[in-house]
Coordinates of C-alpha atoms in Angstrom, one line a residue:
F276 CA 95.4 114.9 108.1
G277 CA 98.0 117.2 106.6
R278 CA 99.3 117.8 103.1
L279 CA 102.2 120.0 101.8
G280 CA 103.3 120.5 98.2
V281 CA 105.8 122.8 96.6
G282 CA 106.9 123.1 93.0
I283 CA 109.2 125.1 90.7
S284 CA 109.1 125.5 87.0
R285 CA 111.7 127.1 84.8
R286 CA 112.1 127.5 81.1
V287 CA 115.4 126.1 79.7
G288 CA 115.8 127.1 76.1
G289 CA 113.1 128.5 73.9
M290 CA 110.5 125.7 74.1
T291 CA 111.5 123.5 77.0
M292 CA 110.3 123.6 80.6
L293 CA 111.8 122.0 83.6
H294 CA 109.6 121.1 86.6
V295 CA 110.6 120.1 90.1
S296 CA 108.1 119.4 92.8
G297 CA 107.8 117.7 96.1
S298 CA 104.9 116.6 98.3
Y299 CA 104.3 115.3 101.7
R300 CA 101.1 113.7 103.1
S301 CA 100.4 112.7 106.7
T302 CA 97.2 110.8 107.6
D303 CA 96.1 109.8 111.1
F304 CA 93.2 108.2 112.8
L305 CA 93.0 105.3 110.3
T306 CA 91.0 102.3 111.7
R307 CA 92.9 99.1 112.7
R308 CA 91.5 95.8 113.7
T309 CA 92.3 93.9 116.9
D310 CA 91.1 90.5 118.1
L311 CA 90.0 91.1 121.7
N312 CA 89.2 87.4 122.3
L313 CA 92.7 86.2 121.5
L314 CA 94.6 84.7 124.4
V315 CA 96.7 87.1 126.4
S316 CA 99.8 85.0 125.9
P317 CA 100.4 82.2 123.3
A318 CA 99.8 78.5 124.2
A319 CA 102.8 77.2 122.3
Q320 CA 105.5 78.2 119.7
D321 CA 106.8 76.7 116.5
Q322 CA 110.4 75.6 115.7
H323 CA 111.3 79.2 114.9
G324 CA 109.8 80.8 118.1
R325 CA 106.6 82.0 116.4
P326 CA 103.8 82.3 119.0
I327 CA 100.9 79.9 118.5
Y328 CA 97.5 80.7 120.0
G329 CA 95.6 77.4 119.4
P330 CA 96.1 73.7 118.8
L331 CA 97.1 73.1 115.1
Q332 CA 95.8 70.3 112.8
K333 CA 97.2 69.3 109.4
S334 CA 95.3 68.0 106.4
G335 CA 97.5 67.5 103.4
E336 CA 99.2 70.8 102.6
L337 CA 96.9 72.8 104.9
V338 CA 97.4 73.7 108.5
N339 CA 94.8 75.4 110.6
V340 CA 93.6 75.6 114.2
A341 CA 91.6 72.7 115.4
H342 CA 89.6 74.7 117.9
P343 CA 90.8 78.2 118.7
H344 CA 91.8 78.8 122.3
R345 CA 89.9 82.0 123.3
R346 CA 89.7 84.1 126.4
F347 CA 86.0 83.5 126.3
D348 CA 85.1 80.2 124.7
D349 CA 81.5 81.2 124.0
F350 CA 82.7 83.6 121.3
D351 CA 85.1 83.3 118.4
R352 CA 86.8 86.4 117.1
V353 CA 85.7 89.6 118.7
S354 CA 87.0 92.5 116.6
A355 CA 87.7 96.0 117.8
L356 CA 88.3 98.9 115.4
T357 CA 90.6 101.5 116.8
A358 CA 91.5 104.8 115.1
D359 CA 95.2 104.6 115.9
G360 CA 96.4 103.9 112.4
W361 CA 98.7 106.3 110.4
S362 CA 100.2 106.8 107.0
R363 CA 103.1 108.9 105.8
Y364 CA 103.9 109.7 102.2
W365 CA 106.6 111.8 100.6
G366 CA 107.7 112.2 97.0
I367 CA 109.9 114.2 94.6
T368 CA 109.1 114.6 90.9
L369 CA 111.3 115.8 88.1
G370 CA 109.7 116.7 84.8
L371 CA 110.8 117.9 81.4
E372 CA 108.4 119.2 78.8
R373 CA 109.0 120.5 75.3
E374 CA 106.2 122.4 73.5
F375 CA 105.5 122.1 69.8
N376 CA 107.9 124.0 67.7
G377 CA 107.8 122.6 64.2
S378 CA 107.3 118.8 64.1
Y379 CA 107.7 117.3 67.5
A380 CA 107.1 117.6 71.2
Y381 CA 107.8 115.5 74.3
F382 CA 107.5 115.2 78.0
A383 CA 109.1 113.0 80.7
N384 CA 108.4 112.7 84.4
Y385 CA 110.1 110.7 87.1
T386 CA 108.8 110.4 90.7
Y387 CA 110.6 108.9 93.7
S388 CA 108.4 108.4 96.7
R389 CA 108.0 106.3 99.9
T390 CA 104.9 105.4 101.8
T391 CA 105.0 103.9 105.3
D392 CA 102.1 103.1 107.6
N393 CA 100.9 100.7 110.3
W394 CA 97.8 99.7 108.3
L395 CA 98.0 96.0 107.9
G396 CA 96.3 94.1 105.0
I397 CA 94.5 97.1 103.6
R398 CA 95.2 96.3 100.0
S399 CA 93.8 92.8 100.3
G400 CA 90.6 94.1 101.9
A401 CA 90.3 90.9 104.0
P402 CA 89.5 91.6 107.7
D403 CA 91.7 88.7 109.0
A404 CA 94.7 90.1 107.0
Q405 CA 94.6 93.1 109.3
L406 CA 95.5 91.1 112.5
T407 CA 99.1 91.3 113.6
P408 CA 100.9 88.0 113.9
F409 CA 102.8 89.2 116.9
P410 CA 100.4 90.8 119.4
E411 CA 103.1 90.8 122.2
D412 CA 105.8 92.5 120.0
A413 CA 106.6 95.8 121.6
A414 CA 108.4 97.0 118.5
D415 CA 105.1 96.5 116.6
W416 CA 105.7 94.4 113.5
R417 CA 102.9 96.3 111.7
E418 CA 104.9 99.5 111.2
G419 CA 106.8 99.7 108.0
T420 CA 106.5 99.7 104.2
S421 CA 102.9 100.4 103.1
D422 CA 101.0 98.0 100.9
Y423 CA 100.7 100.9 98.4
D424 CA 104.4 101.8 98.4
L425 CA 105.6 102.4 94.8
P426 CA 109.1 104.0 95.0
H427 CA 109.7 104.6 91.3
R428 CA 107.3 105.9 88.6
I429 CA 108.2 107.1 85.2
S430 CA 106.0 108.5 82.3
A431 CA 107.3 109.8 79.0
G432 CA 105.5 110.8 75.8
L433 CA 106.6 111.8 72.3
E434 CA 104.5 113.2 69.4
I435 CA 105.8 113.7 65.9
R436 CA 104.0 115.6 63.1
P437 CA 105.9 115.2 59.8
Q438 CA 105.2 118.1 57.4
I439 CA 104.1 115.8 54.6
S440 CA 100.8 114.9 52.9
L441 CA 98.0 113.4 54.9
S442 CA 99.4 115.2 58.0
P443 CA 100.4 112.1 59.9
R444 CA 100.7 112.2 63.7
I445 CA 102.8 109.6 65.5
T446 CA 102.4 109.4 69.2
A447 CA 104.0 107.1 71.8
L448 CA 103.4 106.9 75.6
Y449 CA 105.7 104.9 77.9
S450 CA 105.1 104.3 81.6
Y451 CA 106.8 102.4 84.4
R452 CA 106.1 101.8 88.0
S453 CA 107.6 99.7 90.8
G454 CA 105.9 96.4 91.7
Y455 CA 103.8 96.2 94.8
P456 CA 105.5 95.0 97.9
F457 CA 104.5 91.7 99.7
T458 CA 105.4 89.8 102.8
P459 CA 107.0 86.3 102.4
G460 CA 104.6 83.9 104.1
F461 CA 102.5 80.9 103.5
R462 CA 99.6 79.8 101.1
E463 CA 96.0 80.4 101.8
G464 CA 94.7 77.8 104.2
V465 CA 97.9 77.7 106.3
D466 CA 97.4 79.3 109.7
V467 CA 100.7 78.6 111.4
N468 CA 100.1 80.7 114.5
G469 CA 96.6 79.4 115.2
D470 CA 94.9 82.8 115.5
G471 CA 92.2 81.9 113.0
S472 CA 93.7 83.8 110.1
S473 CA 95.7 82.3 107.2
R474 CA 96.6 85.7 105.8
N475 CA 98.9 87.3 108.4
D476 CA 101.8 84.9 109.0
P477 CA 105.2 86.0 107.9
A478 CA 107.8 83.3 107.1
F479 CA 111.0 82.8 109.1
V480 CA 113.8 82.9 106.5
D481 CA 115.6 79.6 107.4
D482 CA 118.4 78.7 105.0
A483 CA 118.7 75.3 106.6
I484 CA 115.5 74.2 104.8
A485 CA 116.3 72.6 101.4
G486 CA 115.7 74.9 98.5
V487 CA 115.8 78.1 100.6
P488 CA 119.4 79.0 99.8
E489 CA 118.5 79.0 96.0
L490 CA 115.6 81.4 96.7
I491 CA 117.9 83.6 98.8
S492 CA 120.4 83.8 95.9
S493 CA 117.5 84.9 93.6
W494 CA 115.8 87.4 95.9
D495 CA 117.9 90.1 97.6
C496 CA 115.0 90.8 100.0
L497 CA 115.3 87.2 101.4
S498 CA 119.1 87.6 101.9
E499 CA 118.4 90.7 104.0
Q500 CA 115.9 88.8 106.2
R501 CA 118.1 85.7 106.7
G502 CA 117.7 84.1 110.2
R503 CA 114.7 86.0 111.3
F504 CA 111.0 86.6 110.6
A505 CA 110.5 88.5 107.4
E506 CA 109.6 92.2 107.9
R507 CA 106.3 93.4 106.6
N508 CA 106.4 93.9 102.9
A509 CA 110.1 93.0 102.7
C510 CA 109.9 91.8 99.1
R511 CA 108.5 93.3 95.9
Q512 CA 107.1 92.2 92.6
S513 CA 108.8 93.1 89.4
G514 CA 108.2 96.5 87.9
V515 CA 105.4 97.1 85.4
H516 CA 106.2 98.5 82.0
G517 CA 103.7 99.9 79.5
L518 CA 104.0 101.3 76.0
N519 CA 101.1 102.6 73.8
A520 CA 101.4 104.1 70.3
R521 CA 99.1 105.7 67.8
V522 CA 99.5 106.6 64.1
A523 CA 96.9 108.9 62.7
L524 CA 96.3 110.2 59.1
S525 CA 94.1 113.1 58.1
I526 CA 91.9 112.8 55.0
S527 CA 89.9 115.7 53.5
A528 CA 86.9 114.7 51.5
T529 CA 85.6 118.3 50.9
P530 CA 86.6 121.7 52.3
R531 CA 84.0 121.3 55.0
L532 CA 84.4 117.6 55.7
S533 CA 87.5 115.8 56.9
A534 CA 88.3 112.6 58.6
Q535 CA 91.0 111.0 60.6
V536 CA 92.1 107.4 60.3
Y537 CA 94.1 106.0 63.2
L538 CA 95.8 102.8 64.4
D539 CA 96.3 102.3 68.1
A540 CA 98.8 99.7 69.4
I541 CA 98.1 99.1 73.1
N542 CA 100.3 97.3 75.6
L543 CA 103.2 96.8 73.2
L544 CA 105.3 96.2 76.3
E545 CA 103.4 93.8 78.5
S546 CA 104.5 93.0 82.0
E547 CA 103.2 90.2 84.2
V548 CA 100.6 91.7 86.5
G549 CA 98.8 89.7 89.2
E550 CA 98.8 88.7 92.9
P551 CA 102.2 87.1 93.8
D552 CA 102.8 83.7 95.3
R553 CA 103.7 84.9 98.8
A554 CA 104.5 81.4 100.1
L555 CA 108.1 81.0 100.9
Y556 CA 107.3 77.6 102.2
L557 CA 104.8 74.9 101.4
I558 CA 103.6 72.3 103.9
N559 CA 105.0 68.9 103.1
S560 CA 101.9 66.7 102.5
S561 CA 103.7 63.6 103.6
G562 CA 105.1 65.1 106.8
S563 CA 103.4 65.4 110.2
L564 CA 103.2 68.0 113.0
V565 CA 105.7 67.1 115.7
V566 CA 104.7 68.4 119.2
N567 CA 107.3 68.5 122.0
Q568 CA 105.2 68.5 125.2
A569 CA 108.2 69.3 127.3
T570 CA 109.0 72.6 125.6
G571 CA 105.6 73.4 124.1
T572 CA 107.1 73.5 120.6
V573 CA 105.3 72.5 117.4
S574 CA 107.5 71.7 114.4
L575 CA 105.9 72.0 111.0
P576 CA 107.1 70.0 108.0
M577 CA 108.0 72.7 105.5
V578 CA 109.6 72.7 102.1
A579 CA 110.8 75.6 100.0
N580 CA 108.3 76.9 97.4
P581 CA 110.1 77.0 94.0
H582 CA 107.4 79.4 92.6
F583 CA 107.9 82.0 95.3
G584 CA 107.1 85.5 94.1
E585 CA 105.6 84.4 90.8
P586 CA 102.1 85.6 89.8
I587 CA 99.5 83.2 90.9
A588 CA 96.8 84.6 88.6
R589 CA 97.7 87.0 85.8
T590 CA 95.5 90.0 85.3
G591 CA 97.1 91.8 82.4
A592 CA 95.0 93.1 79.6
G593 CA 97.1 91.7 76.8
R594 CA 98.3 93.4 73.6
M595 CA 95.7 94.9 71.4
L596 CA 95.4 96.7 68.0
R597 CA 92.5 99.1 67.3
I598 CA 91.6 100.8 64.0
G599 CA 89.3 103.8 64.0
L600 CA 87.8 106.4 61.8
Q601 CA 86.7 109.8 63.1
G602 CA 85.0 112.5 61.0
H603 CA 85.1 116.3 61.4
H604 CA 82.9 119.1 60.0

């Protein structure tokens, strides 16, 4: 584990400070999960060349392994945790801050950062999401953009104190962050590589499938992955904006007793927050698996998912107004 940080602050003008800082973090010996009982080599492949480790069966829009082919049939998944994971983070922050001088003050910060690792599925917390879909890939598909990579973050605040009766204070706080990255793949319950996990299969971006060209035109990340398996966390959700505001008034009942009445407006800017629909493809419920015994190829009936990337379940807090009264002696 290693961490390095450096920062410089300089006054520009009488009441304004400029801040510049950078940080780097390196973490090693993170635990990664491996299935020791998976076949040494795949038993088949799909129409895009994906390795398949067990016979597939289809039920409606679900595809899973009928009975996993294992090195030792008396056992199912045998997990090994190895401390060979790593994470690298670096970021640069620019900040501007103005102290109170009369009736207003403000601050603004912007951070650009990148996080890379080989720590699969860590944000989902599901053990089967940590298994690599390409165990034979020497380039190691797991290495790339982290589940926690948020390149852009902004925060800004403003407070105004007009010099009038009731001593009003008006405060606003704005924030923005990039959306979390995700890997184009399939829905839960679709295990296209037959390794017993429906959480770790990236999609092959095939513009010959009806509806995919329209998705490619809407998502730049798909255009960059055209004609190959999507890289880990190749796509990203929309950014998340936030805006909160407060108006407060001071009331003096006696020289020794005063009160403050305030109105809070929370989430004035509300963004859609929630787990995205990672499925680039849906399994056609009316289609069938086609097995070519001569080549060992299994063709899956797939159709483009028109709701790709949209939130499946929204978890935003919603807009809210809050009125309060606070007394002071």
